Structure formats: C-alpha cells, structure tokens
Amino acid sequence: MTMDEGKPAHLPYGRQQVDDDDVAAVVAALRSDWLTTGPRVDAFEEAFAEAVGTEHAVAVANGTAALHCAYHALGVGEGDEVVVPAMTFAATANAAVYLGARPRFADVAPNTLLVEPASVEALIGERTRAVAAVDYAGQPCDYDALAERLADRGGAAGPIPVVADACHALGGGAQGRPVGSLADLSTFSFHPVKPITSAEGGMVTTDDAALAARARVFRNHGITRDHRQREADGAWHYEMTELGNNYRLSDLHCALGLSQLGKLPAWVEERRRLARLYDAALADVDGVRPLARRPGTEHAYHLYVVRLTTDRPEEHREALFRRLREGGIGVNVHYVPVHLHPWYRHHLGTGPGLCPNAEAAYRRILSLPLFVGMGEGDVARVVDGLKSGLAELGR
Ligand SMILES: *Cc1c(COP(=O)(O)O)cnc(C)c1O
C-alpha cells in the first residue's frame, strides 16, 4: 500500500494550462534561427499591445523586471519615494529599492483590498516620484480616483505618474477599457500561476513612446542599439548610455506567451464561471465572505479570496488552512503585508500599525484554488472542505 492510496488528488491554488499547440509553438522556436531577440519577441509584444489596447509593449524576463523597468522609465532613483500598497507581493516595493528609492506603504480598502486613493494622497511628498497600484486578485483599482488625487500634487513636474502592477489582472477591464491601458505604465507577470504563462516572463505596456524606449534600453544593459539594429545598419558600433540589466525574454518564452495569449479571452471567461460557482456555493455559508466587487469593472479572477468572519479569525484561519492542506486542498494566503516583512522592518523601520486595514485583512484571508482546468466537482470539494472545517471549529 502506498502513502497516497485513498487520498484525493492535490488541488493547487493555481496552475498553468499548457496544450499541444503551446508545445508545438515552443518547439518551432527552438528549431528556428533565433533563440533570443528574434521575431517571436516582436510578435509577442505586438499581439500583447493589441490585446491590452496600448501603443507599446516591452517583453522582459519576469514581472519583477517589468516593475524595475517601469520605475526606471519614470526616472525613479536615489532618494526618491514610490508609494505602493501594503497588500501586495514584495516585488512591487522591492523594485523601487533596487533603484535606491524608498517605498511608502499605503493602506487598502477592507472590502476589496485595493489601494485607498486617500491613503495614497496622504503619503505624497516632495520626493514622491511614482505611485504603484495593484489590481489585487484581478480586480482593477480605481485609476480615475487616483489620478484625481494626484493631478495637482506633482508641482512643476506635472501629475505624479501611476504604475499599474497588473500581474493579477490580465484580461480584466474597467469602464470598457482593458487592464494594461488604465495607468501611465502597466506591468505583467507570466509566472505559471498567472493568467497566462511563458514559464517565466513579464511585460511593460504604455502609450508613451519615450517611456517604452527607456524600458527597452534598461532591459538590454543600457545599450541604445540592440544587435539586430546593428546588423540591419551593417555597423558594429554601440553605446552603453546608462547602467541597465539583462532582462531580455527569449524567443522560446515569447513563443509560449504568444500561443497562450490567444486563449486568454476564453480562460478569463472560465475563471469568471468558476468564481460564480464559488459565489453561489458560499452565499449561505456562515463564517466566510468573498471580497467585494468594484462596480464598473471586469474582474480577471487571478485569485478567489475569502475573509473569515468568525470571532477569532487568525486562529480559525490557521486551523482551516492546515485542515484544508491536509485534505489536499491547496489554499494559500496572499499576502503578508510587505511592511511586516523582516527586511523592511529592519531596513525601513516599518512594522505593525502602519496599515491597519491590510494588517487586519491579512489575519483573516484565504485564497481558494482557482485555475483553468478545475472542474465543478473541485469547486464543490473546496466548499465542502470549508464547510466541514468551519463546523469543526464550532461555527
Ligand atoms: C507575480 C507578481 C509579481 C512578480 O512577478 P514575477 O514574474 O514573479 O517576478 C509582482 N507583483 C504581483 C502583484 C505579482 O502577483
């Protein structure tokens, strides 16, 4: 008898869907003349810009590199400040630190966990060079409200620019406009749990040609002409005009990303369908409540997050988490508020009390499994697990 016998299959909180045509696309790239900086990079960038309704898209190595490029493009540097929400993956803040800037942590709305424009405004100062907003769980932030708050706050430099960390929200939208075109710059990740994958990968989108050009140069060592341009010109000369990185995304990755992008509309629909199943099944479950929906937006449902509404949420979340995991249900917690991480406490002196809403939410949230390829039976299994777990806690 093996250890696994009789145990139901493990259900992760998220996973990729890779079909035969995705595999064929990568194999074709592998057999081509260009393994990197080739035509599949251009094709992925063009198709992506088209999909999100922007003029420019710059493919990079991962979502963190996309944030680094976006902040750099905006001129973020030594001594500057970037306002970021507390409720996000650490990378949103880390990318500012890479540039010598200091992240300032804004609080989130308790019911959506989207950044509070008023909290952002309160942190704006002379050193604020950019504001980052995170489309948490796949739901776009209120970029109009943010822009209004920031319009007059940049002094002679003009409005303070906004970066959308849209790593959760590819395929979503607001007021009929796609995510990717809602802020001055938007950033995406193609990690396997994200809406589409290129294994590793990221993208920066913008309508601003100068910002896109700065991101491109930063992606390639700070060199102004890449090897294809040099080849086209029949010249060898190139110049490094600033300190950049190697953040290029290979043609193999772009082949996979491009193949996946074609399926995005159907996949987002499927995520919404699964979310509606959760909504319906959880509507009369005492003790958990899904996050609120923001009117006028189209949710991409990267995550399905519930809040525990019990009297001792932290203890109950811990018990539920362990019980569900033991039953093979891969629940997760997104996220530890960034200002509570030891590195930030140590280096920036942050700690509890800075963002009360994010801290209170953190104690009671749970991300339920949600991915394309999940069945209705899987949703029922998660809901049953939650119900019996809550019953065991005496709810
Ligand atoms: C995934 C993610 C990132 C980082 O993307 P990587 O591709 O893992 O570098 C940044 N911000 C958010 C909100 C994310 O979910």
Coordinates of C-alpha atoms and ligand atoms in Angstrom, one line a residue:
M1 CA 0.0 0.0 0.0
T2 CA 1.4 3.4 -1.0
M3 CA 1.2 6.5 1.1
D4 CA -1.1 8.2 -1.3
E5 CA -3.6 5.5 -1.6
G6 CA -7.1 6.6 -0.9
K7 CA -6.1 10.2 -0.7
P8 CA -7.8 12.6 -3.2
A9 CA -5.5 14.3 -5.7
H10 CA -3.8 17.5 -4.6
L11 CA -5.7 20.6 -5.8
P12 CA -3.2 23.6 -6.1
Y13 CA -4.4 27.2 -5.6
G14 CA -3.3 27.9 -9.1
R15 CA -1.6 26.2 -12.0
Q16 CA -0.8 26.6 -15.7
Q17 CA -2.7 25.1 -18.6
V18 CA -0.3 24.0 -21.4
D19 CA -1.8 22.5 -24.6
D20 CA -0.2 20.6 -27.5
D21 CA -0.3 23.8 -29.6
D22 CA 1.7 25.6 -26.9
V23 CA 4.3 22.8 -27.0
A24 CA 4.4 23.0 -30.8
A25 CA 5.0 26.7 -30.7
V26 CA 8.0 26.4 -28.4
V27 CA 9.5 23.5 -30.4
A28 CA 9.2 25.6 -33.6
A29 CA 11.1 28.5 -31.9
L30 CA 13.7 26.0 -30.7
R31 CA 14.2 24.8 -34.3
S32 CA 14.4 28.3 -35.7
D33 CA 17.4 30.6 -36.2
W34 CA 16.5 32.8 -33.3
L35 CA 16.6 31.6 -29.8
T36 CA 16.5 35.1 -28.3
T37 CA 16.0 38.7 -29.5
G38 CA 14.3 37.3 -32.6
P39 CA 10.9 37.7 -34.4
R40 CA 8.9 35.9 -31.7
V41 CA 9.7 38.7 -29.3
D42 CA 8.3 41.3 -31.6
A43 CA 5.3 39.1 -32.4
F44 CA 4.5 38.6 -28.7
E45 CA 5.0 42.3 -27.9
E46 CA 2.8 43.4 -30.9
A47 CA 0.0 40.9 -30.0
F48 CA 0.1 41.9 -26.4
A49 CA -0.1 45.6 -27.1
E50 CA -3.0 44.9 -29.3
A51 CA -4.7 42.8 -26.6
V52 CA -4.5 45.5 -23.9
G53 CA -5.0 48.4 -26.2
T54 CA -1.7 50.2 -25.9
E55 CA 0.8 51.6 -28.4
H56 CA 3.8 49.8 -26.8
A57 CA 4.6 46.6 -25.1
V58 CA 8.1 45.6 -23.9
A59 CA 8.8 41.9 -23.1
V60 CA 11.1 41.3 -20.1
A61 CA 12.4 38.4 -18.1
N62 CA 9.7 38.4 -15.3
G63 CA 7.1 40.6 -13.6
T64 CA 9.7 42.0 -11.1
A65 CA 11.9 43.1 -14.0
A66 CA 8.8 44.7 -15.5
L67 CA 8.3 46.8 -12.3
H68 CA 12.0 47.6 -12.2
C69 CA 11.9 48.8 -15.9
A70 CA 8.7 50.8 -15.3
Y71 CA 10.0 52.7 -12.3
H72 CA 13.3 53.3 -14.0
A73 CA 11.5 54.6 -17.1
L74 CA 9.7 57.2 -14.8
G75 CA 13.1 58.3 -13.5
V76 CA 12.8 56.8 -10.1
G77 CA 16.3 57.0 -8.4
E78 CA 18.3 57.5 -5.3
G79 CA 16.4 59.4 -2.6
D80 CA 13.0 59.2 -4.4
E81 CA 9.9 57.7 -2.9
V82 CA 7.4 55.4 -4.5
V83 CA 4.0 54.9 -2.9
V84 CA 3.0 51.2 -3.0
P85 CA 0.1 49.3 -1.4
A86 CA 0.9 47.3 1.7
M87 CA -1.2 44.4 0.4
T88 CA 0.9 43.0 -2.5
F89 CA 3.7 40.7 -3.4
A90 CA 7.0 42.1 -2.1
A91 CA 8.3 42.7 -5.7
T92 CA 6.1 45.8 -6.0
A93 CA 8.1 47.5 -3.3
N94 CA 11.5 45.7 -3.9
A95 CA 11.7 47.1 -7.5
A96 CA 11.8 50.7 -6.0
V97 CA 14.5 49.7 -3.5
Y98 CA 16.6 48.3 -6.4
L99 CA 16.8 51.9 -7.7
G100 CA 17.8 53.4 -4.4
A101 CA 14.2 54.7 -3.7
R102 CA 12.1 54.3 -0.6
P103 CA 8.7 52.6 -0.8
R104 CA 6.0 54.3 1.2
F105 CA 3.2 51.9 2.2
A106 CA -0.4 52.9 1.5
D107 CA -3.4 51.1 3.1
V108 CA -6.1 49.2 1.3
A109 CA -9.9 49.2 1.4
P110 CA -11.0 46.5 3.8
N111 CA -13.7 45.0 1.5
T112 CA -11.7 44.9 -1.8
L113 CA -8.1 45.1 -0.6
L114 CA -7.5 47.6 -3.4
V115 CA -5.3 50.6 -2.5
E116 CA -7.2 53.5 -0.9
P117 CA -6.7 56.7 -3.0
A118 CA -6.9 58.8 0.2
S119 CA -4.2 56.8 1.8
V120 CA -2.0 57.3 -1.3
E121 CA -2.6 61.0 -1.2
A122 CA -1.6 61.3 2.4
L123 CA 1.8 59.9 1.6
I124 CA 2.6 62.2 -1.3
G125 CA 5.5 64.4 -0.6
E126 CA 8.3 66.3 -2.4
R127 CA 10.2 63.1 -3.1
T128 CA 7.3 61.1 -4.5
R129 CA 8.3 60.1 -8.0
A130 CA 5.7 57.5 -8.7
V131 CA 2.7 55.7 -7.3
A132 CA 2.1 52.0 -7.9
A133 CA -1.4 50.4 -7.6
V134 CA -2.0 46.7 -7.6
D135 CA -5.1 45.1 -9.3
Y136 CA -5.4 42.8 -6.3
A137 CA -6.9 39.3 -7.1
G138 CA -7.6 40.5 -10.7
Q139 CA -9.8 43.5 -10.0
P140 CA -8.7 46.8 -11.4
C141 CA -8.1 49.7 -9.0
D142 CA -9.9 53.0 -9.3
Y143 CA -7.4 54.7 -11.5
D144 CA -9.7 57.7 -12.2
A145 CA -9.9 58.4 -8.4
L146 CA -6.1 58.0 -8.1
A147 CA -5.4 60.3 -11.0
E148 CA -7.8 62.9 -9.5
R149 CA -5.9 62.8 -6.2
L150 CA -2.5 63.1 -7.9
A151 CA -3.3 65.6 -10.5
D152 CA -2.1 68.7 -8.6
R153 CA 0.4 67.1 -6.4
G154 CA 3.4 66.8 -8.6
G155 CA 4.2 70.6 -8.7
A156 CA 6.1 71.8 -11.7
A157 CA 6.9 68.3 -12.8
G158 CA 3.2 67.7 -13.6
P159 CA 0.9 65.0 -12.3
I160 CA 2.6 62.1 -10.4
P161 CA 2.6 59.1 -12.7
V162 CA 0.9 55.9 -11.8
V163 CA 2.2 52.3 -12.5
A164 CA -0.4 49.6 -12.5
D165 CA 1.0 46.4 -11.1
A166 CA -1.4 44.3 -13.2
C167 CA 0.3 41.0 -12.6
H168 CA -3.1 39.6 -11.4
A169 CA -5.4 41.3 -13.9
L170 CA -4.5 40.5 -17.5
G171 CA -7.9 40.0 -19.2
G172 CA -9.8 42.4 -16.9
G173 CA -11.0 45.9 -17.5
A174 CA -12.7 49.0 -16.2
Q175 CA -15.3 51.1 -17.9
G176 CA -14.8 49.2 -21.1
R177 CA -11.0 49.7 -21.2
P178 CA -8.7 46.7 -20.9
V179 CA -6.2 46.3 -18.0
G180 CA -2.8 47.4 -19.4
S181 CA -4.1 50.7 -20.6
L182 CA -5.5 52.1 -17.4
A183 CA -2.3 53.7 -16.0
D184 CA 0.8 55.5 -17.3
L185 CA 2.6 52.2 -17.3
S186 CA 1.3 48.7 -16.6
T187 CA 3.3 45.6 -15.6
F188 CA 2.5 41.9 -16.1
S189 CA 4.0 38.6 -15.0
F190 CA 3.8 35.3 -16.9
H191 CA 4.8 33.0 -14.0
P192 CA 2.8 29.7 -14.2
V193 CA 0.1 30.7 -11.7
K194 CA -0.7 34.0 -13.5
P195 CA -3.5 34.4 -16.2
I196 CA -1.2 33.3 -19.0
T197 CA 2.3 31.8 -18.7
S198 CA 5.6 31.9 -20.6
A199 CA 7.2 29.8 -17.8
E200 CA 9.0 33.0 -16.6
G201 CA 8.3 36.3 -18.3
G202 CA 6.9 39.8 -17.9
M203 CA 5.7 42.8 -19.9
V204 CA 5.5 46.6 -19.6
T205 CA 2.8 48.4 -21.5
T206 CA 2.3 52.1 -22.2
D207 CA 1.1 54.6 -24.7
D208 CA 4.2 56.8 -24.2
A209 CA 6.9 56.1 -26.8
A210 CA 9.6 57.7 -24.6
L211 CA 8.8 55.6 -21.6
A212 CA 8.7 52.4 -23.7
A213 CA 12.1 53.3 -25.2
R214 CA 13.6 53.9 -21.7
A215 CA 12.2 50.5 -20.6
R216 CA 13.7 48.8 -23.7
V217 CA 17.2 50.3 -23.1
F218 CA 17.1 49.3 -19.4
R219 CA 16.2 45.7 -20.5
N220 CA 19.3 45.4 -22.5
H221 CA 22.3 46.6 -20.4
G222 CA 21.5 50.3 -21.0
I223 CA 22.7 49.8 -24.6
T224 CA 20.9 52.1 -27.1
R225 CA 21.0 49.8 -30.2
D226 CA 20.5 46.0 -30.0
H227 CA 22.3 43.6 -32.2
R228 CA 19.6 43.3 -34.8
Q229 CA 19.6 47.1 -35.3
R230 CA 23.4 46.9 -35.7
E231 CA 23.1 44.1 -38.2
A232 CA 20.4 46.0 -40.2
D233 CA 22.7 49.0 -40.3
G234 CA 25.7 46.9 -41.2
A235 CA 27.5 48.5 -38.3
W236 CA 29.2 47.2 -35.2
H237 CA 29.2 50.3 -33.1
Y238 CA 27.1 50.5 -30.0
E239 CA 27.0 52.6 -26.8
M240 CA 26.0 51.9 -23.3
T241 CA 24.5 55.2 -22.1
E242 CA 23.3 54.1 -18.7
L243 CA 23.5 51.2 -16.3
G244 CA 20.9 48.6 -17.4
N245 CA 20.3 44.9 -16.9
N246 CA 19.9 41.8 -18.9
Y247 CA 16.2 41.5 -18.6
R248 CA 15.6 40.0 -22.1
L249 CA 12.9 37.4 -22.7
S250 CA 13.9 34.6 -25.1
D251 CA 12.1 33.6 -28.3
L252 CA 11.2 30.3 -26.6
H253 CA 9.4 32.1 -23.8
C254 CA 7.8 34.5 -26.2
A255 CA 6.6 31.6 -28.4
L256 CA 4.8 30.1 -25.4
G257 CA 3.4 33.5 -24.2
L258 CA 2.1 34.3 -27.7
S259 CA 0.4 30.9 -28.0
Q260 CA -1.2 31.3 -24.6
L261 CA -2.3 34.9 -25.3
G262 CA -4.7 33.7 -27.9
K263 CA -6.6 31.7 -25.3
L264 CA -6.8 34.5 -22.7
P265 CA -10.4 35.6 -23.5
A266 CA -11.8 32.0 -23.1
W267 CA -9.7 31.4 -20.0
V268 CA -10.8 34.6 -18.3
E269 CA -14.4 33.6 -19.0
E270 CA -13.7 30.2 -17.4
R271 CA -12.2 31.9 -14.3
R272 CA -15.3 34.0 -14.0
R273 CA -17.6 31.0 -14.3
L274 CA -15.7 29.2 -11.6
A275 CA -15.8 32.3 -9.4
R276 CA -19.6 32.5 -9.9
L277 CA -19.8 28.9 -8.7
Y278 CA -17.9 29.8 -5.6
D279 CA -20.1 32.9 -5.1
A280 CA -23.3 30.8 -5.3
A281 CA -21.9 28.0 -3.1
L282 CA -20.6 30.3 -0.4
A283 CA -23.5 32.7 -0.3
D284 CA -25.2 30.9 2.7
V285 CA -22.0 29.7 4.4
D286 CA -21.7 31.3 7.8
G287 CA -18.1 32.3 8.7
V288 CA -16.6 33.2 5.3
R289 CA -17.3 36.1 2.9
P290 CA -15.7 36.7 -0.5
L291 CA -14.1 40.0 -1.3
A292 CA -16.4 42.7 -2.6
R293 CA -16.6 43.5 -6.3
R294 CA -16.0 47.0 -7.5
P295 CA -18.8 48.2 -9.8
G296 CA -17.9 49.1 -13.3
T297 CA -15.0 46.7 -13.5
E298 CA -14.4 43.4 -15.2
H299 CA -12.6 41.0 -12.8
A300 CA -9.9 38.7 -14.2
Y301 CA -10.1 36.4 -11.1
H302 CA -6.4 35.5 -10.7
L303 CA -7.4 34.7 -7.1
Y304 CA -10.6 33.9 -5.3
V305 CA -10.1 35.3 -1.8
V306 CA -12.4 34.9 1.1
R307 CA -12.3 36.5 4.5
L308 CA -13.1 34.7 7.7
T309 CA -15.8 36.5 9.6
T310 CA -15.6 34.4 12.8
D311 CA -14.8 35.8 16.2
R312 CA -11.2 34.5 16.3
P313 CA -10.2 34.8 12.6
E314 CA -6.5 34.4 13.0
E315 CA -6.7 31.2 15.0
H316 CA -9.5 29.9 12.8
R317 CA -7.7 30.7 9.5
E318 CA -4.7 28.8 10.8
A319 CA -6.8 25.8 11.7
L320 CA -8.7 25.9 8.4
F321 CA -5.5 26.4 6.4
R322 CA -3.9 23.3 7.9
R323 CA -7.1 21.2 7.7
L324 CA -7.7 22.0 4.0
R325 CA -4.0 21.5 3.1
E326 CA -4.1 18.1 4.8
G327 CA -7.1 17.2 2.7
G328 CA -5.1 18.1 -0.4
I329 CA -6.8 21.4 -1.0
G330 CA -4.0 24.0 -1.8
V331 CA -5.3 27.1 -0.1
N332 CA -2.9 30.0 0.3
V333 CA -2.6 33.4 1.8
H334 CA -2.0 36.5 -0.4
Y335 CA -0.2 38.3 1.1
V336 CA 1.9 39.1 4.2
P337 CA 1.7 42.9 4.1
V338 CA 5.0 44.0 2.7
H339 CA 5.8 46.4 5.6
L340 CA 5.7 43.5 8.0
H341 CA 8.5 41.5 6.3
P342 CA 11.6 41.4 8.4
W343 CA 13.7 43.0 5.7
Y344 CA 11.5 46.1 5.6
R345 CA 11.2 46.2 9.4
H346 CA 15.0 46.1 9.6
H347 CA 15.9 48.5 6.8
L348 CA 13.0 51.0 6.8
G349 CA 11.8 50.7 10.3
T350 CA 8.3 49.7 9.3
G351 CA 6.0 47.5 11.5
P352 CA 2.6 46.8 12.8
G353 CA 0.2 49.8 12.9
L354 CA 1.3 51.4 9.7
C355 CA -1.5 50.0 7.5
P356 CA -4.3 48.7 9.8
N357 CA -6.7 47.6 7.1
A358 CA -4.0 45.5 5.3
E359 CA -2.9 44.0 8.7
A360 CA -6.5 43.2 9.8
A361 CA -7.2 41.6 6.4
Y362 CA -4.0 39.6 6.5
R363 CA -5.2 37.8 9.6
R364 CA -8.4 36.6 8.0
I365 CA -7.9 36.0 4.3
L366 CA -7.6 32.7 2.4
S367 CA -7.1 32.2 -1.3
L368 CA -9.1 29.2 -2.6
P369 CA -8.0 27.1 -5.6
L370 CA -8.9 28.7 -8.9
F371 CA -7.4 27.8 -12.3
V372 CA -8.4 26.8 -15.8
G373 CA -8.8 23.1 -15.9
M374 CA -10.6 22.9 -12.5
G375 CA -13.9 21.2 -12.6
E376 CA -17.2 21.9 -10.9
G377 CA -16.5 18.9 -8.7
D378 CA -13.3 20.6 -7.5
V379 CA -15.2 23.7 -6.5
A380 CA -17.7 21.6 -4.6
R381 CA -14.8 19.7 -2.9
V382 CA -13.3 23.0 -1.7
V383 CA -16.6 24.3 -0.5
D384 CA -17.3 21.1 1.4
G385 CA -13.9 21.2 2.9
L386 CA -14.5 24.8 4.1
K387 CA -17.9 23.9 5.5
S388 CA -16.8 20.9 7.4
G389 CA -13.7 22.8 8.6
L390 CA -15.9 25.6 9.9
A391 CA -18.3 23.1 11.5
E392 CA -15.3 21.5 13.3
L393 CA -14.4 25.0 14.7
G394 CA -17.9 25.2 16.1
R395 CA -19.3 27.6 13.6
Ligands
LIG1 C1 3.7 37.7 -9.6 C2 3.7 39.1 -9.1 C3 4.8 39.9 -9.3 C4 6.2 39.4 -9.7 O1 6.2 38.7 -10.9 P1 7.4 37.6 -11.2 O2 7.2 37.2 -12.6 O3 7.3 36.5 -10.2 O4 8.7 38.4 -11.0 C5 4.7 41.2 -8.9 N1 3.6 41.7 -8.4 C6 2.5 41.0 -8.2 C7 1.2 41.6 -7.7 C8 2.5 39.6 -8.6 O5 1.4 38.9 -8.4

